[in-house]
């Protein structure tokens, strides 16, 4: 699941991420979890359904319906467009738009590569719960101190386990919806779901737990 991406001169370790606290790109009622082997799966609280296939939310304006034969299709009331293939937030949001963000990564025992790029030490002894608590401390500090990009960059440089820590967590600019941005769709969707100048909630990937600060 882990994807290692070269972004400009910095190395960013991103995974096929899912929002752990912020789940705006998941269908309503679904939450993400990690099994004993470190694989992400999803559960629906109301139905109890469990799946390893990501249940993405429909983009704004789209609805699911059925034709006379009972076959599912999707319709956009605003544009009049209809399609058989399910539209997703990651494929529909801001096509061709430029996006830039910083992130802060905390690796843990479930990370595919638990070695910190900052300290060169293994984080295999850090449990998921401890990693969440660690990252939550930085969320609280950043919020309490004003949630600015400069502040986020300082803490990313101080704590992030990604190679981008040297640049304050800056991952550079990419084109959303282009299909060749080099970003996993789910990480791109999480970045797009975060307003410019704001910080996301925890984003879980097989690399670890991330915070995203969208800068453009």
PDB file of N, CA and C in Angstrom, residues 1-3 14-20 22 25-26 32 40 42 54 56 184-190 202-208 210 212:
ATOM      1  N   UNK A   1       0.820  -1.203   0.000  1.00  0.00           N
ATOM      2  CA  UNK A   1       0.000   0.000   0.000  1.00  0.00           C
ATOM      3  C   UNK A   1       0.857   1.258   0.000  1.00  0.00           C
ATOM      4  N   UNK A   2       2.013   1.176   0.613  1.00  0.00           N
ATOM      5  CA  UNK A   2       2.873   2.357   0.735  1.00  0.00           C
ATOM      6  C   UNK A   2       3.417   2.780  -0.611  1.00  0.00           C
ATOM      7  N   UNK A   3       3.357   4.082  -0.874  1.00  0.00           N
ATOM      8  CA  UNK A   3       3.962   4.632  -2.077  1.00  0.00           C
ATOM      9  C   UNK A   3       5.032   5.605  -1.657  1.00  0.00           C
ATOM     10  N   UNK A  14       4.346   8.731   1.500  1.00  0.00           N
ATOM     11  CA  UNK A  14       2.904   8.829   1.618  1.00  0.00           C
ATOM     12  C   UNK A  14       2.314   7.465   1.359  1.00  0.00           C
ATOM     13  N   UNK A  15       1.148   7.219   1.885  1.00  0.00           N
ATOM     14  CA  UNK A  15       0.480   5.975   1.591  1.00  0.00           C
ATOM     15  C   UNK A  15      -0.888   6.244   1.028  1.00  0.00           C
ATOM     16  N   UNK A  16      -1.582   5.170   0.724  1.00  0.00           N
ATOM     17  CA  UNK A  16      -2.960   5.320   0.298  1.00  0.00           C
ATOM     18  C   UNK A  16      -3.744   5.676   1.535  1.00  0.00           C
ATOM     19  N   UNK A  17      -3.913   6.973   1.763  1.00  0.00           N
ATOM     20  CA  UNK A  17      -4.357   7.475   3.054  1.00  0.00           C
ATOM     21  C   UNK A  17      -5.853   7.488   3.206  1.00  0.00           C
ATOM     22  N   UNK A  18      -6.282   7.411   4.458  1.00  0.00           N
ATOM     23  CA  UNK A  18      -7.682   7.571   4.775  1.00  0.00           C
ATOM     24  C   UNK A  18      -7.769   8.516   5.943  1.00  0.00           C
ATOM     25  N   UNK A  19      -8.812   9.300   5.957  1.00  0.00           N
ATOM     26  CA  UNK A  19      -8.952  10.272   7.034  1.00  0.00           C
ATOM     27  C   UNK A  19      -9.364   9.574   8.312  1.00  0.00           C
ATOM     28  N   UNK A  20      -8.581   9.743   9.359  1.00  0.00           N
ATOM     29  CA  UNK A  20      -8.831   9.053  10.619  1.00  0.00           C
ATOM     30  C   UNK A  20      -9.787   9.862  11.479  1.00  0.00           C
ATOM     31  N   UNK A  22     -10.824  13.180  10.139  1.00  0.00           N
ATOM     32  CA  UNK A  22     -11.562  13.912   9.133  1.00  0.00           C
ATOM     33  C   UNK A  22     -11.870  12.960   7.997  1.00  0.00           C
ATOM     34  N   UNK A  25     -13.977  12.525   2.650  1.00  0.00           N
ATOM     35  CA  UNK A  25     -13.903  11.837   1.371  1.00  0.00           C
ATOM     36  C   UNK A  25     -14.386  10.397   1.468  1.00  0.00           C
ATOM     37  N   UNK A  26     -14.886   9.977   2.642  1.00  0.00           N
ATOM     38  CA  UNK A  26     -15.509   8.673   2.795  1.00  0.00           C
ATOM     39  C   UNK A  26     -17.017   8.838   2.755  1.00  0.00           C
ATOM     40  N   UNK A  32     -12.480   4.391   8.874  1.00  0.00           N
ATOM     41  CA  UNK A  32     -11.341   3.570   8.478  1.00  0.00           C
ATOM     42  C   UNK A  32     -10.641   2.987   9.705  1.00  0.00           C
ATOM     43  N   UNK A  40      -5.527  -1.383   5.665  1.00  0.00           N
ATOM     44  CA  UNK A  40      -6.656  -0.512   5.969  1.00  0.00           C
ATOM     45  C   UNK A  40      -7.964  -1.170   5.525  1.00  0.00           C
ATOM     46  N   UNK A  42     -12.608  -0.819   6.158  1.00  0.00           N
ATOM     47  CA  UNK A  42     -13.643   0.170   6.454  1.00  0.00           C
ATOM     48  C   UNK A  42     -14.871  -0.509   7.036  1.00  0.00           C
ATOM     49  N   UNK A  54     -12.433   0.894  -0.625  1.00  0.00           N
ATOM     50  CA  UNK A  54     -12.693   2.221  -0.078  1.00  0.00           C
ATOM     51  C   UNK A  54     -14.063   2.760  -0.500  1.00  0.00           C
ATOM     52  N   UNK A  56     -15.904   5.632  -1.069  1.00  0.00           N
ATOM     53  CA  UNK A  56     -15.764   7.080  -1.194  1.00  0.00           C
ATOM     54  C   UNK A  56     -17.125   7.775  -1.286  1.00  0.00           C
ATOM     55  N   UNK A 184      -1.077   9.737  -4.380  1.00  0.00           N
ATOM     56  CA  UNK A 184      -2.162   8.763  -4.283  1.00  0.00           C
ATOM     57  C   UNK A 184      -3.496   9.505  -4.291  1.00  0.00           C
ATOM     58  N   UNK A 185      -4.516   8.921  -4.923  1.00  0.00           N
ATOM     59  CA  UNK A 185      -5.821   9.583  -5.013  1.00  0.00           C
ATOM     60  C   UNK A 185      -6.360   9.978  -3.651  1.00  0.00           C
ATOM     61  N   UNK A 186      -6.190   9.075  -2.664  1.00  0.00           N
ATOM     62  CA  UNK A 186      -6.769   9.334  -1.346  1.00  0.00           C
ATOM     63  C   UNK A 186      -6.054  10.476  -0.629  1.00  0.00           C
ATOM     64  N   UNK A 187      -4.727  10.566  -0.769  1.00  0.00           N
ATOM     65  CA  UNK A 187      -4.011  11.674  -0.148  1.00  0.00           C
ATOM     66  C   UNK A 187      -4.387  12.981  -0.840  1.00  0.00           C
ATOM     67  N   UNK A 188      -4.524  12.925  -2.155  1.00  0.00           N
ATOM     68  CA  UNK A 188      -4.931  14.098  -2.927  1.00  0.00           C
ATOM     69  C   UNK A 188      -6.321  14.557  -2.491  1.00  0.00           C
ATOM     70  N   UNK A 189      -7.225  13.590  -2.284  1.00  0.00           N
ATOM     71  CA  UNK A 189      -8.578  13.930  -1.857  1.00  0.00           C
ATOM     72  C   UNK A 189      -8.579  14.578  -0.474  1.00  0.00           C
ATOM     73  N   UNK A 190      -7.734  14.052   0.424  1.00  0.00           N
ATOM     74  CA  UNK A 190      -7.651  14.630   1.765  1.00  0.00           C
ATOM     75  C   UNK A 190      -7.106  16.049   1.707  1.00  0.00           C
ATOM     76  N   UNK A 202      -6.251  14.035  11.591  1.00  0.00           N
ATOM     77  CA  UNK A 202      -5.286  12.973  11.341  1.00  0.00           C
ATOM     78  C   UNK A 202      -5.656  12.222  10.071  1.00  0.00           C
ATOM     79  N   UNK A 203      -4.650  11.940   9.258  1.00  0.00           N
ATOM     80  CA  UNK A 203      -4.832  11.173   8.036  1.00  0.00           C
ATOM     81  C   UNK A 203      -3.993   9.909   8.168  1.00  0.00           C
ATOM     82  N   UNK A 204      -4.627   8.774   8.120  1.00  0.00           N
ATOM     83  CA  UNK A 204      -3.951   7.493   8.331  1.00  0.00           C
ATOM     84  C   UNK A 204      -3.521   6.883   7.009  1.00  0.00           C
ATOM     85  N   UNK A 205      -2.290   6.440   6.934  1.00  0.00           N
ATOM     86  CA  UNK A 205      -1.806   5.680   5.782  1.00  0.00           C
ATOM     87  C   UNK A 205      -0.877   4.602   6.285  1.00  0.00           C
ATOM     88  N   UNK A 206      -0.442   3.727   5.407  1.00  0.00           N
ATOM     89  CA  UNK A 206       0.476   2.676   5.839  1.00  0.00           C
ATOM     90  C   UNK A 206       1.855   3.232   6.140  1.00  0.00           C
ATOM     91  N   UNK A 207       2.091   4.511   5.845  1.00  0.00           N
ATOM     92  CA  UNK A 207       3.342   5.157   6.251  1.00  0.00           C
ATOM     93  C   UNK A 207       3.276   5.585   7.706  1.00  0.00           C
ATOM     94  N   UNK A 208       2.082   5.867   8.189  1.00  0.00           N
ATOM     95  CA  UNK A 208       1.905   6.354   9.550  1.00  0.00           C
ATOM     96  C   UNK A 208       0.736   7.314   9.631  1.00  0.00           C
ATOM     97  N   UNK A 210      -0.574  11.231   9.507  1.00  0.00           N
ATOM     98  CA  UNK A 210      -0.199  12.518   8.936  1.00  0.00           C
ATOM     99  C   UNK A 210      -1.106  13.643   9.430  1.00  0.00           C
ATOM    100  N   UNK A 212      -2.039  17.386   7.503  1.00  0.00           N
ATOM    101  CA  UNK A 212      -1.837  18.124   6.255  1.00  0.00           C
ATOM    102  C   UNK A 212      -2.187  19.583   6.493  1.00  0.00           C
TER     103      UNK A 212
END
